[in-house]
Coordinates of C-alpha atoms in Angstrom, one line a residue:
M1 CA 76.6 144.5 34.3
K2 CA 76.4 142.3 31.2
T3 CA 79.2 141.9 28.8
N4 CA 79.5 145.2 26.7
T5 CA 76.3 146.5 28.0
H6 CA 76.0 149.0 31.0
I7 CA 72.8 148.4 32.8
V8 CA 73.2 151.4 35.3
P9 CA 74.7 154.7 33.9
F10 CA 78.0 155.9 35.4
F11 CA 78.1 159.3 36.7
N12 CA 81.3 161.4 36.6
K13 CA 82.0 164.4 39.0
T14 CA 83.1 167.5 36.9
A15 CA 86.3 169.0 38.2
D16 CA 87.1 172.7 38.3
L17 CA 90.0 173.6 36.1
K18 CA 92.8 175.5 38.0
V19 CA 95.1 178.0 36.2
G20 CA 98.4 176.4 37.4
L21 CA 101.8 177.6 36.8
N22 CA 104.2 174.8 35.9
Q23 CA 102.1 173.6 32.8
L24 CA 105.2 172.0 31.2
G25 CA 107.0 171.1 34.4
L26 CA 110.0 173.2 33.5
R27 CA 110.0 175.3 36.3
N28 CA 111.5 172.7 38.6
A29 CA 115.2 173.3 37.8
S30 CA 114.8 177.2 38.4
E31 CA 112.9 176.6 41.5
A32 CA 115.3 174.3 43.0
L33 CA 118.3 176.7 42.1
F34 CA 116.8 179.9 43.9
T35 CA 115.8 177.6 46.9
S36 CA 119.6 176.8 47.1
L37 CA 120.6 180.2 46.6
L38 CA 118.3 181.9 49.1
P39 CA 117.5 179.6 51.9
G40 CA 115.5 181.1 54.7
L41 CA 113.6 183.3 52.2
N42 CA 110.5 182.5 50.1
N43 CA 108.2 184.3 47.7
V44 CA 105.5 185.0 50.4
S45 CA 107.6 186.2 53.3
N46 CA 107.7 189.7 52.4
R47 CA 108.8 191.6 55.6
I48 CA 111.8 190.6 57.3
R49 CA 110.8 192.0 60.7
Y50 CA 108.2 189.3 61.0
Y51 CA 111.3 187.0 61.8
S52 CA 111.8 188.8 65.1
F53 CA 108.3 189.4 65.6
Y54 CA 107.5 185.6 65.6
C55 CA 110.4 184.9 67.7
W56 CA 109.2 187.4 70.5
L57 CA 105.6 186.4 70.2
I58 CA 106.4 182.6 70.6
G59 CA 108.9 183.3 73.2
E60 CA 106.3 185.2 75.4
F61 CA 103.7 182.4 74.7
Y62 CA 105.8 180.1 76.7
K63 CA 106.2 182.2 79.8
N64 CA 104.3 181.2 82.7
R65 CA 102.6 178.3 80.7
K66 CA 103.2 174.9 82.1
S67 CA 100.7 173.3 79.8
F68 CA 98.7 174.1 76.8
T69 CA 97.1 172.7 73.7
D70 CA 97.8 173.1 70.1
K71 CA 94.5 174.8 69.8
E72 CA 95.4 177.4 72.4
F73 CA 98.7 178.0 70.7
Y74 CA 97.3 178.7 67.2
K75 CA 94.6 180.9 68.7
Y76 CA 97.2 183.0 70.3
I77 CA 99.1 183.1 67.0
R78 CA 95.8 183.9 64.9
Y79 CA 94.7 186.8 67.4
S80 CA 98.2 188.2 67.4
E81 CA 98.4 188.1 63.5
Y82 CA 95.1 189.6 62.9
L83 CA 95.9 192.4 65.6
L84 CA 99.1 193.0 63.7
A85 CA 97.2 193.5 60.4
F86 CA 94.6 195.8 62.3
I87 CA 97.6 197.9 63.4
H88 CA 98.6 198.5 59.8
S89 CA 95.1 199.2 58.5
R90 CA 94.7 202.8 59.2
V91 CA 96.2 203.5 55.7
Q92 CA 95.8 201.8 52.3
G93 CA 98.6 200.4 50.3
V94 CA 100.4 198.7 53.0
D95 CA 102.5 195.8 51.1
G96 CA 103.5 192.6 52.7
I97 CA 101.2 192.4 55.7
P98 CA 99.3 189.2 55.6
G99 CA 95.5 189.8 56.5
I100 CA 95.7 193.5 55.7
T101 CA 92.9 193.2 53.1
Y102 CA 90.5 191.7 55.8
A103 CA 91.5 194.2 58.4
L104 CA 91.1 197.3 56.1
R105 CA 87.7 196.1 55.2
T106 CA 86.5 195.5 58.8
R107 CA 88.0 198.9 59.9
S108 CA 86.3 200.8 57.2
Q109 CA 83.1 199.9 58.4
G110 CA 83.7 202.2 61.3
G111 CA 83.5 201.6 65.0
S112 CA 85.8 202.2 67.9
N113 CA 86.2 198.7 69.3
F114 CA 87.1 195.6 67.4
D115 CA 86.6 191.8 68.3
L116 CA 89.7 189.8 67.5
Q117 CA 87.5 186.5 67.6
S118 CA 85.0 187.5 65.0
G119 CA 87.9 188.0 62.6
T120 CA 89.9 184.9 63.3
Y121 CA 87.3 182.4 63.5
N122 CA 84.0 182.3 61.8
S123 CA 80.5 181.6 63.2
Q124 CA 81.1 177.8 62.6
G125 CA 84.3 178.0 64.7
N126 CA 86.8 177.3 61.8
T127 CA 89.0 179.5 59.6
A128 CA 88.2 178.4 56.1
K129 CA 86.0 181.4 55.3
E130 CA 84.9 184.9 56.6
T131 CA 88.3 185.3 58.6
Y132 CA 91.6 187.2 58.0
W133 CA 93.4 183.9 57.1
A134 CA 92.1 180.5 55.9
N135 CA 95.0 178.4 57.1
A136 CA 94.3 177.1 60.7
G137 CA 98.0 177.7 61.6
G138 CA 97.7 181.3 60.5
V139 CA 100.3 183.2 58.5
L140 CA 103.1 181.6 60.5
R141 CA 102.4 178.2 59.5
Q142 CA 101.7 178.7 56.1
Y143 CA 104.1 181.4 55.2
Y144 CA 107.1 181.9 57.6
S145 CA 107.5 178.6 59.7
S146 CA 109.7 176.8 57.2
S147 CA 111.9 179.7 56.4
L148 CA 112.3 180.5 60.2
K149 CA 113.4 176.8 60.8
D150 CA 115.8 177.0 57.9
V151 CA 117.7 179.9 59.4
A152 CA 117.5 178.1 63.0
I153 CA 115.5 180.7 64.9
L154 CA 112.6 178.6 65.2
K155 CA 112.5 174.9 65.9
E156 CA 110.1 172.0 66.6
N157 CA 108.8 171.8 70.1
N158 CA 110.2 168.4 71.3
E159 CA 107.3 167.7 73.5
K160 CA 104.5 169.0 71.0
N161 CA 105.7 168.2 67.4
S162 CA 103.0 170.1 65.7
I163 CA 104.1 173.6 67.1
L164 CA 107.3 175.6 67.3
N165 CA 109.6 177.2 69.9
I166 CA 112.3 179.5 69.7
S167 CA 116.0 178.4 69.4
K168 CA 118.7 179.2 72.1
E169 CA 121.7 177.8 70.8
D170 CA 125.0 179.5 71.5
G171 CA 127.2 180.7 68.7
L172 CA 124.4 181.6 66.3
V173 CA 121.9 184.4 65.7
S174 CA 119.1 182.6 67.8
G175 CA 115.5 183.1 68.2
S176 CA 115.8 184.0 71.8
M177 CA 118.4 186.8 70.8
L178 CA 116.0 188.3 68.3
A179 CA 113.0 188.0 70.7
D180 CA 115.1 190.1 73.3
E181 CA 116.1 192.9 70.9
F182 CA 112.4 193.0 69.5
A183 CA 111.2 193.4 73.1
K184 CA 113.5 196.2 73.6
N185 CA 112.2 198.1 70.5
V186 CA 108.7 197.6 71.4
G187 CA 109.3 198.5 75.1
E188 CA 106.0 199.2 77.0
D189 CA 103.8 198.5 73.9
G190 CA 104.8 194.8 74.0
P191 CA 102.8 194.0 77.3
K192 CA 100.0 196.1 75.8
F193 CA 99.8 194.1 72.6
L194 CA 99.8 190.8 74.7
K195 CA 97.2 192.0 77.0
I196 CA 95.0 192.9 74.0
V197 CA 95.6 189.5 72.6
Q198 CA 94.6 187.9 76.0
R199 CA 91.2 189.6 76.2
G200 CA 90.3 189.5 72.6
N201 CA 89.3 192.9 71.6
V202 CA 91.1 196.3 70.8
S203 CA 90.0 199.9 70.5
A204 CA 90.8 202.2 67.6
E205 CA 92.9 204.3 70.0
E206 CA 95.0 201.4 71.2
L207 CA 95.6 200.6 67.4
N208 CA 96.9 203.9 66.8
S209 CA 99.1 203.8 69.8
L210 CA 100.9 200.6 68.7
E211 CA 101.5 201.8 65.0
S212 CA 105.2 203.0 65.7
S213 CA 106.5 200.0 67.6
F214 CA 104.8 197.3 65.6
N215 CA 105.6 198.6 62.2
M216 CA 106.7 195.6 60.2
R217 CA 108.4 197.8 57.3
K218 CA 110.4 200.1 59.6
F219 CA 112.8 199.2 62.6
P220 CA 112.7 201.4 65.6
Q221 CA 116.2 202.5 66.7
K222 CA 116.1 201.5 70.4
S223 CA 118.0 198.2 70.0
N224 CA 120.2 196.2 67.7
E225 CA 117.2 194.3 66.2
K226 CA 118.0 195.4 62.6
E227 CA 121.9 194.9 62.8
L228 CA 121.0 191.3 64.2
I229 CA 118.7 190.4 61.4
I230 CA 121.5 191.3 58.9
E231 CA 124.1 189.0 60.8
L232 CA 121.4 186.3 60.7
L233 CA 121.2 186.8 57.0
L234 CA 124.9 186.6 56.6
Q235 CA 125.4 183.4 58.5
K236 CA 125.9 180.1 56.6
D237 CA 122.9 179.0 54.8
Y238 CA 121.7 176.4 57.5
P239 CA 123.1 177.6 60.8
A240 CA 122.2 174.5 62.7
S241 CA 123.4 171.9 60.3
E242 CA 126.9 170.7 59.2
S243 CA 126.3 172.4 55.8
K244 CA 129.2 175.0 55.1
F245 CA 127.4 176.8 52.1
S246 CA 127.0 180.5 52.3
Y247 CA 125.0 181.1 49.1
R248 CA 122.6 183.6 50.7
K249 CA 125.5 185.7 51.9
A250 CA 127.2 185.5 48.5
T251 CA 124.0 186.6 46.8
I252 CA 123.5 189.6 49.2
Y253 CA 127.1 190.7 48.5
R254 CA 126.6 190.4 44.6
Y255 CA 123.1 192.1 45.0
L256 CA 124.5 194.9 47.0
K257 CA 127.5 195.2 44.3
H258 CA 124.9 195.3 41.5
F259 CA 123.0 198.2 43.2
S260 CA 126.3 199.9 43.7
Q261 CA 126.7 200.0 39.9
N262 CA 123.1 201.4 39.4
G263 CA 121.4 198.1 39.0
T264 CA 117.8 197.4 39.7
K265 CA 116.0 194.3 41.3
E266 CA 114.5 193.5 37.8
S267 CA 118.0 193.2 36.2
F268 CA 119.9 191.3 38.9
T269 CA 119.5 187.7 37.5
K270 CA 120.5 189.0 34.0
Y271 CA 123.5 190.7 35.7
M272 CA 124.6 187.3 37.2
Y273 CA 124.2 185.7 33.8
D274 CA 126.5 188.1 32.4
E275 CA 128.9 187.8 35.2
F276 CA 129.3 184.2 34.5
L277 CA 129.8 184.7 30.8
N278 CA 132.2 187.5 31.4
G279 CA 134.8 185.6 33.5
H280 CA 133.2 184.7 36.9
S281 CA 132.5 181.0 36.0
D282 CA 134.7 179.9 38.8
D283 CA 132.2 181.4 41.4
D284 CA 129.6 178.9 42.5
C285 CA 127.1 181.5 43.6
V286 CA 127.5 183.1 40.2
L287 CA 127.2 179.7 38.4
G288 CA 123.9 179.1 40.3
W289 CA 122.4 182.4 39.2
Y290 CA 123.7 181.8 35.7
R291 CA 121.8 178.5 35.7
Y292 CA 118.6 179.9 37.2
Y293 CA 118.5 182.7 34.4
L294 CA 119.0 180.1 31.9
N295 CA 116.5 177.7 33.1
D296 CA 113.9 180.4 33.8
N297 CA 114.3 181.8 30.3
W298 CA 113.9 178.3 28.8
Q299 CA 110.7 177.6 30.7
Y300 CA 109.4 181.1 29.9
Q301 CA 110.0 181.0 26.1
T302 CA 108.6 177.4 25.9
S303 CA 105.5 178.4 27.8
V304 CA 105.0 181.2 25.2
I305 CA 105.1 178.6 22.6
F306 CA 102.5 176.7 24.5
V307 CA 100.2 179.8 24.7
A308 CA 100.4 180.1 21.0
L309 CA 99.3 176.5 20.7
L310 CA 96.3 176.9 22.8
N311 CA 95.2 180.2 21.2
Q312 CA 95.5 178.1 17.9
L313 CA 93.5 175.3 19.4
S314 CA 90.9 177.9 20.7
N315 CA 90.0 178.9 17.2
K316 CA 88.3 175.5 16.6
A317 CA 85.8 174.1 19.0
D318 CA 85.7 170.8 17.8
W319 CA 88.3 167.7 17.9
Q320 CA 91.5 168.1 15.9
E321 CA 94.1 165.8 14.8
V322 CA 97.1 166.2 17.2
S323 CA 99.8 165.9 14.4
R324 CA 97.9 168.3 12.4
V325 CA 97.9 170.8 15.2
A326 CA 101.6 170.4 15.5
E327 CA 102.1 171.0 11.9
E328 CA 100.1 174.1 11.7
L329 CA 101.9 175.7 14.5
A330 CA 105.4 174.8 13.0
L331 CA 104.3 176.3 9.7
S332 CA 103.0 179.5 11.4
I333 CA 106.3 179.8 13.1
I334 CA 108.3 179.3 9.9
N335 CA 106.1 181.6 8.0
D336 CA 106.9 184.2 10.6
I337 CA 110.7 183.9 10.4
G338 CA 110.8 183.3 6.5
A339 CA 109.2 180.5 4.5
K340 CA 112.6 179.7 2.7
Y341 CA 113.7 178.3 6.1
K342 CA 111.3 175.4 5.9
E343 CA 113.9 173.3 3.7
G344 CA 116.9 174.1 5.7
T345 CA 118.5 172.1 8.5
L346 CA 118.3 173.1 12.4
K347 CA 122.0 173.8 12.2
E348 CA 121.4 176.3 9.4
I349 CA 118.7 178.1 11.3
C350 CA 120.8 178.5 14.2
A351 CA 123.6 180.0 12.1
C352 CA 121.2 182.3 10.6
I353 CA 120.0 183.5 13.9
E354 CA 123.7 184.0 15.1
K355 CA 124.4 186.2 12.1
N356 CA 121.0 188.0 12.7
D357 CA 119.6 186.9 9.3
I358 CA 116.7 186.0 11.3
A359 CA 115.9 188.7 13.8
S360 CA 114.0 188.2 16.8
K361 CA 110.8 190.5 17.5
P362 CA 110.7 192.4 20.7
Q363 CA 108.8 190.7 23.3
R364 CA 106.4 192.1 25.9
G365 CA 106.8 190.2 29.2
N366 CA 103.8 188.4 30.4
L367 CA 101.9 189.5 27.4
D368 CA 103.9 187.4 24.8
T369 CA 101.7 185.1 22.9
E370 CA 103.7 184.7 19.6
A371 CA 105.5 181.6 19.1
A372 CA 108.1 182.6 16.6
P373 CA 110.1 185.1 18.7
A374 CA 109.9 182.7 21.5
L375 CA 111.5 179.9 19.5
V376 CA 114.1 182.3 18.0
N377 CA 115.0 183.4 21.6
L378 CA 115.5 179.7 22.5
L379 CA 117.9 179.0 19.6
M380 CA 119.9 182.2 20.2
M381 CA 120.2 181.2 23.9
Y382 CA 121.5 178.0 22.5
N383 CA 124.1 179.7 20.3
T384 CA 125.2 181.8 23.1
N385 CA 125.8 179.0 25.6
K386 CA 126.7 176.1 23.6
D387 CA 130.4 176.6 24.0
V388 CA 130.2 177.8 27.5
R389 CA 129.5 174.3 28.7
S390 CA 133.1 173.4 28.8
K391 CA 133.7 176.3 31.3
R392 CA 132.2 174.4 34.3
P393 CA 132.3 170.6 33.7
D394 CA 130.7 170.3 37.2
Y395 CA 127.8 172.3 35.9
R396 CA 125.3 170.0 37.6
E397 CA 127.2 168.6 40.4
A398 CA 127.6 172.0 42.0
F399 CA 123.8 172.3 42.7
P400 CA 122.7 168.6 42.8
S401 CA 119.0 169.5 43.7
A402 CA 118.6 170.8 40.1
V403 CA 119.9 167.9 38.3
N404 CA 116.8 167.1 36.4
S405 CA 116.0 168.3 32.9
D406 CA 117.2 171.7 32.3
F407 CA 118.5 173.9 29.6
Y408 CA 121.6 172.1 29.2
S409 CA 119.5 169.0 28.4
F410 CA 117.8 171.0 25.7
M411 CA 121.1 172.0 24.3
D412 CA 122.2 168.4 24.3
E413 CA 119.2 167.5 22.2
I414 CA 119.8 170.4 19.9
D415 CA 123.4 169.0 19.3
K416 CA 122.0 165.5 18.3
S417 CA 119.5 167.2 15.9
L418 CA 121.5 169.7 14.0
E419 CA 121.4 167.9 10.8
T420 CA 117.6 167.3 10.9
N421 CA 115.4 169.3 8.8
F422 CA 114.1 172.4 10.6
Y423 CA 110.4 171.7 9.8
E424 CA 110.4 168.1 10.8
W425 CA 112.5 169.0 14.0
L426 CA 110.1 171.9 14.9
K427 CA 106.8 169.5 14.4
D428 CA 108.5 166.9 16.6
Y429 CA 109.6 169.5 19.3
I430 CA 105.9 170.9 19.4
L431 CA 104.5 167.5 19.5
K432 CA 106.8 165.9 22.1
K433 CA 108.0 168.7 24.3
I434 CA 104.9 170.8 24.2
I435 CA 101.6 168.7 23.7
F436 CA 102.6 165.4 25.2
C437 CA 104.8 167.2 27.9
H438 CA 101.7 169.0 29.1
Y439 CA 99.4 166.2 29.0
Q440 CA 101.7 164.1 31.0
V441 CA 102.4 167.0 33.7
A442 CA 98.9 167.7 34.1
L443 CA 97.9 163.9 34.4
R444 CA 100.4 163.4 37.1
K445 CA 99.5 166.4 38.9
Y446 CA 95.8 165.2 39.0
L447 CA 96.6 161.9 40.2
Q448 CA 98.7 163.1 42.8
T449 CA 96.9 166.2 44.2
G450 CA 93.4 166.1 42.4
I451 CA 94.1 169.5 40.9
A452 CA 92.7 169.7 37.4
S453 CA 94.9 172.1 35.3
Q454 CA 95.0 170.4 31.8
K455 CA 94.4 172.9 29.1
F456 CA 93.2 170.3 26.5
I457 CA 91.6 166.8 26.2
Y458 CA 93.8 164.3 24.2
E459 CA 92.4 160.9 23.3
N460 CA 93.3 158.7 20.6
G461 CA 95.5 161.1 18.6
M462 CA 92.9 163.7 18.7
I463 CA 93.1 167.0 20.7
R464 CA 90.5 169.4 22.0
F465 CA 90.6 172.8 23.8
L466 CA 89.7 173.3 27.4
N467 CA 91.2 176.4 28.7
G468 CA 93.9 179.1 28.0
S469 CA 97.1 180.0 29.9
E470 CA 99.7 182.6 30.4
A471 CA 103.5 182.4 30.2
T472 CA 105.1 183.6 33.4
H473 CA 108.6 183.9 34.7
T474 CA 109.4 181.7 37.7
G475 CA 108.9 183.9 40.9
P476 CA 112.4 184.4 42.1
R477 CA 113.2 185.2 45.8
T478 CA 115.1 188.3 44.7
D479 CA 111.7 190.2 45.1
T480 CA 111.7 189.0 48.6
L481 CA 115.5 189.9 48.9
Y482 CA 114.7 193.4 47.6
D483 CA 112.0 193.8 50.3
F484 CA 114.3 192.5 53.0
V485 CA 117.2 194.7 52.1
S486 CA 114.9 197.7 51.6
D487 CA 113.5 197.2 55.1
L488 CA 116.9 197.0 56.5
E489 CA 117.8 200.3 54.9
L490 CA 120.8 198.8 52.7
V491 CA 118.8 200.1 49.4
D492 CA 116.1 202.4 48.6
N493 CA 114.3 203.6 45.4
K494 CA 117.5 205.7 44.5
G495 CA 119.9 202.7 44.8
I496 CA 122.2 201.5 47.5
T497 CA 122.4 203.5 50.7
D498 CA 125.3 204.6 52.7
K499 CA 124.6 201.7 55.0
G500 CA 124.3 199.3 52.2
I501 CA 127.7 200.7 51.1
L502 CA 129.4 200.2 54.4
L503 CA 128.2 196.6 54.5
L504 CA 129.3 195.8 50.8
N505 CA 132.8 197.2 51.8
K506 CA 132.8 194.9 54.9
L507 CA 131.9 191.9 52.8
E508 CA 134.5 192.8 50.2
E509 CA 137.1 193.3 52.8
A510 CA 136.3 189.6 54.2
E511 CA 136.4 188.2 50.5
A512 CA 139.9 189.7 50.0

């Protein structure tokens, strides 16, 4: 290489752009909050009976085995998971059963006997493609293991750190207890299941015979398996630790109470937000869900503005001056709410929104692409909550895992800018909190993971469109909670059940 001269050309590998979810880095607060409020649950562990199934399955693996390899353990897990998906594959529409799509496709091809090896490991001997599940550790390692360790029914095997064993601690609902109750419910079908796993193939007749016992959506009534899982969920959040928090139990109590008042799973977080505003600010569980609702709405509405920005960028294929892009979007928003507001202060705009002089257009959920209604909703949330900050001075300390930038930070910034011209504030907000924020988040993600999720190129004050995006709400674990309490027959599509009312009454008596 000579000075300022490239003798050999440089070749740069192109990166596949990924959709991504957290384009502005604003989901962190709400994600940290529902992790604290519902530990032991996650967004992909949809069926609660898998908790006892894995305890039974792993407990059986250790019986009569003095030595084994990690490969043998995970082959056993993968065969068992694939067999379980096969058991559910006689009918379509079985939600929450990992591997069901592959099992349905295989079974639809006909035949009376099925090889487990061919569905768990491909012709190259790995799991990445053409198998029921890509992760080499199966559904257990990818979806369930961390949650099962959180609730202390699985733990690391001290002799083999890469695999798991069931817990046997006294005084807790242990993995051993769940394994025993699961074994009672499956009865003679348990040894039959394990024999099939051992030999590596299964007949259609055997699959049909195991449907009732190994139904992951309905508990047989031969043992206390279901009652034990309810007890498990009502233990303190991390039963094997010294932590004394019981946010999961408190959430379940509030959830059942909400359903007893004709609530729905979709309206639960708004219900908890209203509970905080209506006098229950001293309850830490209510505070947590209030914070969740605030922060999720903040990230959602800001993401809608980001989508509007990308739609605007996409209308021009060439480079654009970034400050001009911010100006155009700001003017578009102001024209939508009323051109006269361009000369007002941010304080005056907030006052007009509070008096309904500026009304928000209805939004359509994940189809929202208009920036003006999103901005009006953000400022409306500011108006509603600006004076609420004094109710809980320890707002952040109650949930220290979510102390990073959140909606309260946004309100603090609004406080400092109230006397600023609205148009100038809006341009600055779009430039710094939308454009530059996304660029920094995408760059950091790429440097850390190699995943390219940027939606535009930004260089020397110029910006160019790359890809579109969609505004979505943070995936709350309340969806999983509904699946769990539904499987436990505490709620159904009509609302709270008689069993749910009995548990609600029991929890209310304990609180009294």
